[in-house]
């Protein structure tokens, strides 16, 4: 074994700043014996790193040992030998910078990394080596006696590239540190164990067809997790495995470019490329990864439209409606999208004024559209020369030829059996509303456009003349009135006249006839609304109380002119006067002062309104004037009809008021009747404890006083409504001698009870009813005549009380004493 001290100087002339120990792997060390011997100068310490190289002529394993070249002892102030003191300057027995270990070690035994050895270790087992830090004792282990460091697990540099640990030599007995703790790094050395990966793949790219060679398509990027600073494990090279000779890829940048010119989308519109990325600069043994790139060729307008045929022929019935499509043609264009959009037009031909062409935006077809009606008898065929051209041009390809094509379209008109035609199709007529029934209004005429010239029959479509105001002669087409007309109901009649071929009833022509009804003066003017006004009791003469106007349903050529006046029977009244304003209005003024509401609350003024028609018509309308009490400012305080005016809507006629009042009365009676019926069905007694009403019930058994609890039937008192029905069950049969007396009393009670039930204002429950009838011919006459006790003129006898039995014995004795006292 040879001891060598290996140092590395910096590139300059300065002192050594670092020390690098080579990895403990199989490397070839040429002529290390010629290395320069020197010392490492570190802060406050002096140490020498010794490499003990196992003898070899070429390559061998290298271990790291720490051997003392200079013996320096540290002593305490007392002069004796002792442990390490921070106050004494002594050299560090060992120090290092970093170790190296290969990743992905797969051996069965722990991998030896290096050895720690202190010059204080005499080999007697008194020094113990301690390791701490990242992965200490879990990933890395140290032999306490020898200082050998091993790794116990396989390491992955891509997970963690280095570990920072601390080492220290301690006294085995006292566990005190013999030297300061030192920190070192174990770096995980990379191996090529990760293949390149395309994180964004697979790719999809687009490039225009017919692009020149070298046009950039896209850039692919691969990544390698290996260390790019060590070796070539992460140095990638790109190549194309599939897609040649159409595309190529740059080895270093990964840019994909076109490799062939004039690629035609119409022949092939997409390509699938396979791109490879390989590390180790593409050398053998390197790892590789692949991705796919789908290249789509986009369209350019490099193909002109072409008609499959140069001539087209179509048949068109002459009955085809205007604006209908009579033919469709289509030119073919191999391009797509906007590059295949076309415009069609008619270049020339004899149908320029009869047809026009449009392009269907969805199908790119040329549509031949009729713009004028066809007539087989006039023209039987048309010839058109049409052109189809691209809407958008690409000037790069115009040199190849025109981007348009021409074809001929022939249209044959077919003869059809046409319905009769009116001339004109719309007719206007006028008739007076005073015209008698059967008056001729006008006539219509239709003819058969076909060569057969079939006879025509006329009729009126009754859906347009539901009221049958008009008739038409079937052969001549003369229209006459069939009933009286009224311009005020309908001023214009829109009727449809039908013309039918006599030999083919399915051929029907139609025409519109507008009949205007002219006006005659047949309506008298009248008030537009029902005028109702008021006058204050203290109104002064000449005060305007209302301004009147009029309406006339008739039509006036020069406008209406109305005349207002009071009727003859009211012309001499002393209260109001009417003044015609000569502007189709009139004012009503007070003629006198001092109106009294209590003497005459209402005034009715008949107003005559006349028009100036021929003949003139007039009508009499009534103005209602109400006398009201007013304050000093003329504001009404009370009127006779104020309440009715508030309740009735404005403009409601008197007949409507009467009708509404009758309806409300009937509704009120129905509501009262329904309430009475519901009240009779509901029990009057809801709760026995609250039943404190005082009622009178007829009994034929006389009670015996407060102590008698058997004389009265309490069930009858609790169920008054059922007393009559259960009378024959619960009550004893009355003696024949008293039947007439009790019948009269019972009828009186029932009559009063019926009146109380029908009285809607009476309280429904707790009430007191007074009955002022004690009965005629009663044996007792009256049981409550206390006045007879004090009246000296009373001749009443109470002997009958002793006949009523023991229950009335006490009462008989009392009245007997009274009677005797009175006699005395």
PDB file of N, CA, C and O in Angstrom, residues 341-369:
ATOM      1  N   UNK A 341     -67.283  27.921 -52.280  1.00  0.00           N
ATOM      2  CA  UNK A 341     -68.493  28.717 -52.437  1.00  0.00           C
ATOM      3  C   UNK A 341     -68.527  29.323 -53.827  1.00  0.00           C
ATOM      4  O   UNK A 341     -67.507  29.818 -54.345  1.00  0.00           O
ATOM      5  N   UNK A 342     -69.727  29.311 -54.435  1.00  0.00           N
ATOM      6  CA  UNK A 342     -69.877  29.747 -55.830  1.00  0.00           C
ATOM      7  C   UNK A 342     -71.020  30.736 -55.964  1.00  0.00           C
ATOM      8  O   UNK A 342     -71.928  30.778 -55.127  1.00  0.00           O
ATOM      9  N   UNK A 343     -70.953  31.498 -57.048  1.00  0.00           N
ATOM     10  CA  UNK A 343     -72.024  32.411 -57.443  1.00  0.00           C
ATOM     11  C   UNK A 343     -72.489  32.014 -58.848  1.00  0.00           C
ATOM     12  O   UNK A 343     -71.663  31.751 -59.737  1.00  0.00           O
ATOM     13  N   UNK A 344     -73.811  31.974 -59.010  1.00  0.00           N
ATOM     14  CA  UNK A 344     -74.399  31.640 -60.310  1.00  0.00           C
ATOM     15  C   UNK A 344     -75.069  32.891 -60.877  1.00  0.00           C
ATOM     16  O   UNK A 344     -75.652  33.695 -60.138  1.00  0.00           O
ATOM     17  N   UNK A 345     -75.010  33.009 -62.197  1.00  0.00           N
ATOM     18  CA  UNK A 345     -75.675  34.127 -62.872  1.00  0.00           C
ATOM     19  C   UNK A 345     -76.021  33.726 -64.295  1.00  0.00           C
ATOM     20  O   UNK A 345     -75.413  32.818 -64.867  1.00  0.00           O
ATOM     21  N   UNK A 346     -77.046  34.415 -64.823  1.00  0.00           N
ATOM     22  CA  UNK A 346     -77.469  34.185 -66.202  1.00  0.00           C
ATOM     23  C   UNK A 346     -76.687  35.143 -67.100  1.00  0.00           C
ATOM     24  O   UNK A 346     -76.768  36.373 -66.939  1.00  0.00           O
ATOM     25  N   UNK A 347     -75.940  34.562 -68.025  1.00  0.00           N
ATOM     26  CA  UNK A 347     -75.151  35.400 -68.933  1.00  0.00           C
ATOM     27  C   UNK A 347     -76.023  35.980 -70.041  1.00  0.00           C
ATOM     28  O   UNK A 347     -75.991  37.189 -70.295  1.00  0.00           O
ATOM     29  N   UNK A 348     -76.788  35.157 -70.716  1.00  0.00           N
ATOM     30  CA  UNK A 348     -77.658  35.622 -71.786  1.00  0.00           C
ATOM     31  C   UNK A 348     -78.723  34.561 -72.046  1.00  0.00           C
ATOM     32  O   UNK A 348     -78.748  33.515 -71.409  1.00  0.00           O
ATOM     33  N   UNK A 349     -79.611  34.836 -72.982  1.00  0.00           N
ATOM     34  CA  UNK A 349     -80.710  33.948 -73.329  1.00  0.00           C
ATOM     35  C   UNK A 349     -82.006  34.712 -73.456  1.00  0.00           C
ATOM     36  O   UNK A 349     -82.071  35.934 -73.214  1.00  0.00           O
ATOM     37  N   UNK A 350     -83.079  34.031 -73.819  1.00  0.00           N
ATOM     38  CA  UNK A 350     -84.367  34.690 -74.017  1.00  0.00           C
ATOM     39  C   UNK A 350     -85.238  34.698 -72.767  1.00  0.00           C
ATOM     40  O   UNK A 350     -86.414  35.034 -72.836  1.00  0.00           O
ATOM     41  N   UNK A 351     -84.660  34.309 -71.642  1.00  0.00           N
ATOM     42  CA  UNK A 351     -85.437  34.321 -70.397  1.00  0.00           C
ATOM     43  C   UNK A 351     -84.888  35.248 -69.354  1.00  0.00           C
ATOM     44  O   UNK A 351     -85.126  35.050 -68.152  1.00  0.00           O
ATOM     45  N   UNK A 352     -84.143  36.287 -69.801  1.00  0.00           N
ATOM     46  CA  UNK A 352     -83.548  37.201 -68.819  1.00  0.00           C
ATOM     47  C   UNK A 352     -84.603  37.923 -67.999  1.00  0.00           C
ATOM     48  O   UNK A 352     -84.402  38.179 -66.808  1.00  0.00           O
ATOM     49  N   UNK A 353     -85.718  38.267 -68.600  1.00  0.00           N
ATOM     50  CA  UNK A 353     -86.761  38.974 -67.860  1.00  0.00           C
ATOM     51  C   UNK A 353     -87.757  38.064 -67.186  1.00  0.00           C
ATOM     52  O   UNK A 353     -88.670  38.541 -66.509  1.00  0.00           O
ATOM     53  N   UNK A 354     -87.617  36.765 -67.400  1.00  0.00           N
ATOM     54  CA  UNK A 354     -88.586  35.826 -66.827  1.00  0.00           C
ATOM     55  C   UNK A 354     -87.989  35.019 -65.676  1.00  0.00           C
ATOM     56  O   UNK A 354     -88.724  34.588 -64.772  1.00  0.00           O
ATOM     57  N   UNK A 355     -86.668  34.829 -65.665  1.00  0.00           N
ATOM     58  CA  UNK A 355     -86.019  34.003 -64.642  1.00  0.00           C
ATOM     59  C   UNK A 355     -84.829  34.766 -64.054  1.00  0.00           C
ATOM     60  O   UNK A 355     -84.286  35.684 -64.683  1.00  0.00           O
ATOM     61  N   UNK A 356     -84.437  34.343 -62.901  1.00  0.00           N
ATOM     62  CA  UNK A 356     -83.206  34.824 -62.263  1.00  0.00           C
ATOM     63  C   UNK A 356     -82.587  33.673 -61.492  1.00  0.00           C
ATOM     64  O   UNK A 356     -83.249  32.651 -61.229  1.00  0.00           O
ATOM     65  N   UNK A 357     -81.303  33.807 -61.097  1.00  0.00           N
ATOM     66  CA  UNK A 357     -80.582  32.725 -60.431  1.00  0.00           C
ATOM     67  C   UNK A 357     -80.056  33.191 -59.084  1.00  0.00           C
ATOM     68  O   UNK A 357     -79.590  34.328 -58.938  1.00  0.00           O
ATOM     69  N   UNK A 358     -80.141  32.272 -58.141  1.00  0.00           N
ATOM     70  CA  UNK A 358     -79.592  32.476 -56.803  1.00  0.00           C
ATOM     71  C   UNK A 358     -78.781  31.246 -56.421  1.00  0.00           C
ATOM     72  O   UNK A 358     -78.924  30.170 -57.023  1.00  0.00           O
ATOM     73  N   UNK A 359     -77.944  31.391 -55.394  1.00  0.00           N
ATOM     74  CA  UNK A 359     -77.126  30.289 -54.883  1.00  0.00           C
ATOM     75  C   UNK A 359     -77.689  29.821 -53.547  1.00  0.00           C
ATOM     76  O   UNK A 359     -77.918  30.647 -52.636  1.00  0.00           O
ATOM     77  N   UNK A 360     -77.933  28.527 -53.446  1.00  0.00           N
ATOM     78  CA  UNK A 360     -78.350  27.955 -52.155  1.00  0.00           C
ATOM     79  C   UNK A 360     -77.135  27.942 -51.241  1.00  0.00           C
ATOM     80  O   UNK A 360     -76.138  27.276 -51.522  1.00  0.00           O
ATOM     81  N   UNK A 361     -77.163  28.671 -50.109  1.00  0.00           N
ATOM     82  CA  UNK A 361     -75.970  28.755 -49.258  1.00  0.00           C
ATOM     83  C   UNK A 361     -75.604  27.440 -48.588  1.00  0.00           C
ATOM     84  O   UNK A 361     -74.465  27.273 -48.144  1.00  0.00           O
ATOM     85  N   UNK A 362     -76.526  26.497 -48.511  1.00  0.00           N
ATOM     86  CA  UNK A 362     -76.260  25.232 -47.824  1.00  0.00           C
ATOM     87  C   UNK A 362     -75.728  24.169 -48.785  1.00  0.00           C
ATOM     88  O   UNK A 362     -74.836  23.397 -48.419  1.00  0.00           O
ATOM     89  N   UNK A 363     -76.282  24.126 -49.990  1.00  0.00           N
ATOM     90  CA  UNK A 363     -75.884  23.062 -50.927  1.00  0.00           C
ATOM     91  C   UNK A 363     -75.017  23.573 -52.064  1.00  0.00           C
ATOM     92  O   UNK A 363     -74.504  22.772 -52.845  1.00  0.00           O
ATOM     93  N   UNK A 364     -74.844  24.906 -52.187  1.00  0.00           N
ATOM     94  CA  UNK A 364     -74.076  25.515 -53.282  1.00  0.00           C
ATOM     95  C   UNK A 364     -74.676  25.146 -54.636  1.00  0.00           C
ATOM     96  O   UNK A 364     -73.952  25.013 -55.628  1.00  0.00           O
ATOM     97  N   UNK A 365     -75.992  25.001 -54.690  1.00  0.00           N
ATOM     98  CA  UNK A 365     -76.677  24.751 -55.947  1.00  0.00           C
ATOM     99  C   UNK A 365     -77.136  26.072 -56.557  1.00  0.00           C
ATOM    100  O   UNK A 365     -77.428  27.037 -55.838  1.00  0.00           O
ATOM    101  N   UNK A 366     -77.224  26.091 -57.874  1.00  0.00           N
ATOM    102  CA  UNK A 366     -77.780  27.237 -58.564  1.00  0.00           C
ATOM    103  C   UNK A 366     -79.274  27.073 -58.748  1.00  0.00           C
ATOM    104  O   UNK A 366     -79.741  26.098 -59.345  1.00  0.00           O
ATOM    105  N   UNK A 367     -80.072  28.008 -58.223  1.00  0.00           N
ATOM    106  CA  UNK A 367     -81.529  27.926 -58.251  1.00  0.00           C
ATOM    107  C   UNK A 367     -82.063  28.863 -59.325  1.00  0.00           C
ATOM    108  O   UNK A 367     -81.778  30.073 -59.308  1.00  0.00           O
ATOM    109  N   UNK A 368     -82.829  28.299 -60.261  1.00  0.00           N
ATOM    110  CA  UNK A 368     -83.488  29.096 -61.291  1.00  0.00           C
ATOM    111  C   UNK A 368     -84.882  29.441 -60.767  1.00  0.00           C
ATOM    112  O   UNK A 368     -85.699  28.545 -60.499  1.00  0.00           O
ATOM    113  N   UNK A 369     -85.169  30.732 -60.611  1.00  0.00           N
ATOM    114  CA  UNK A 369     -86.391  31.204 -59.960  1.00  0.00           C
ATOM    115  C   UNK A 369     -87.235  31.962 -60.978  1.00  0.00           C
ATOM    116  O   UNK A 369     -86.721  32.784 -61.756  1.00  0.00           O
TER     117      UNK A 369
END
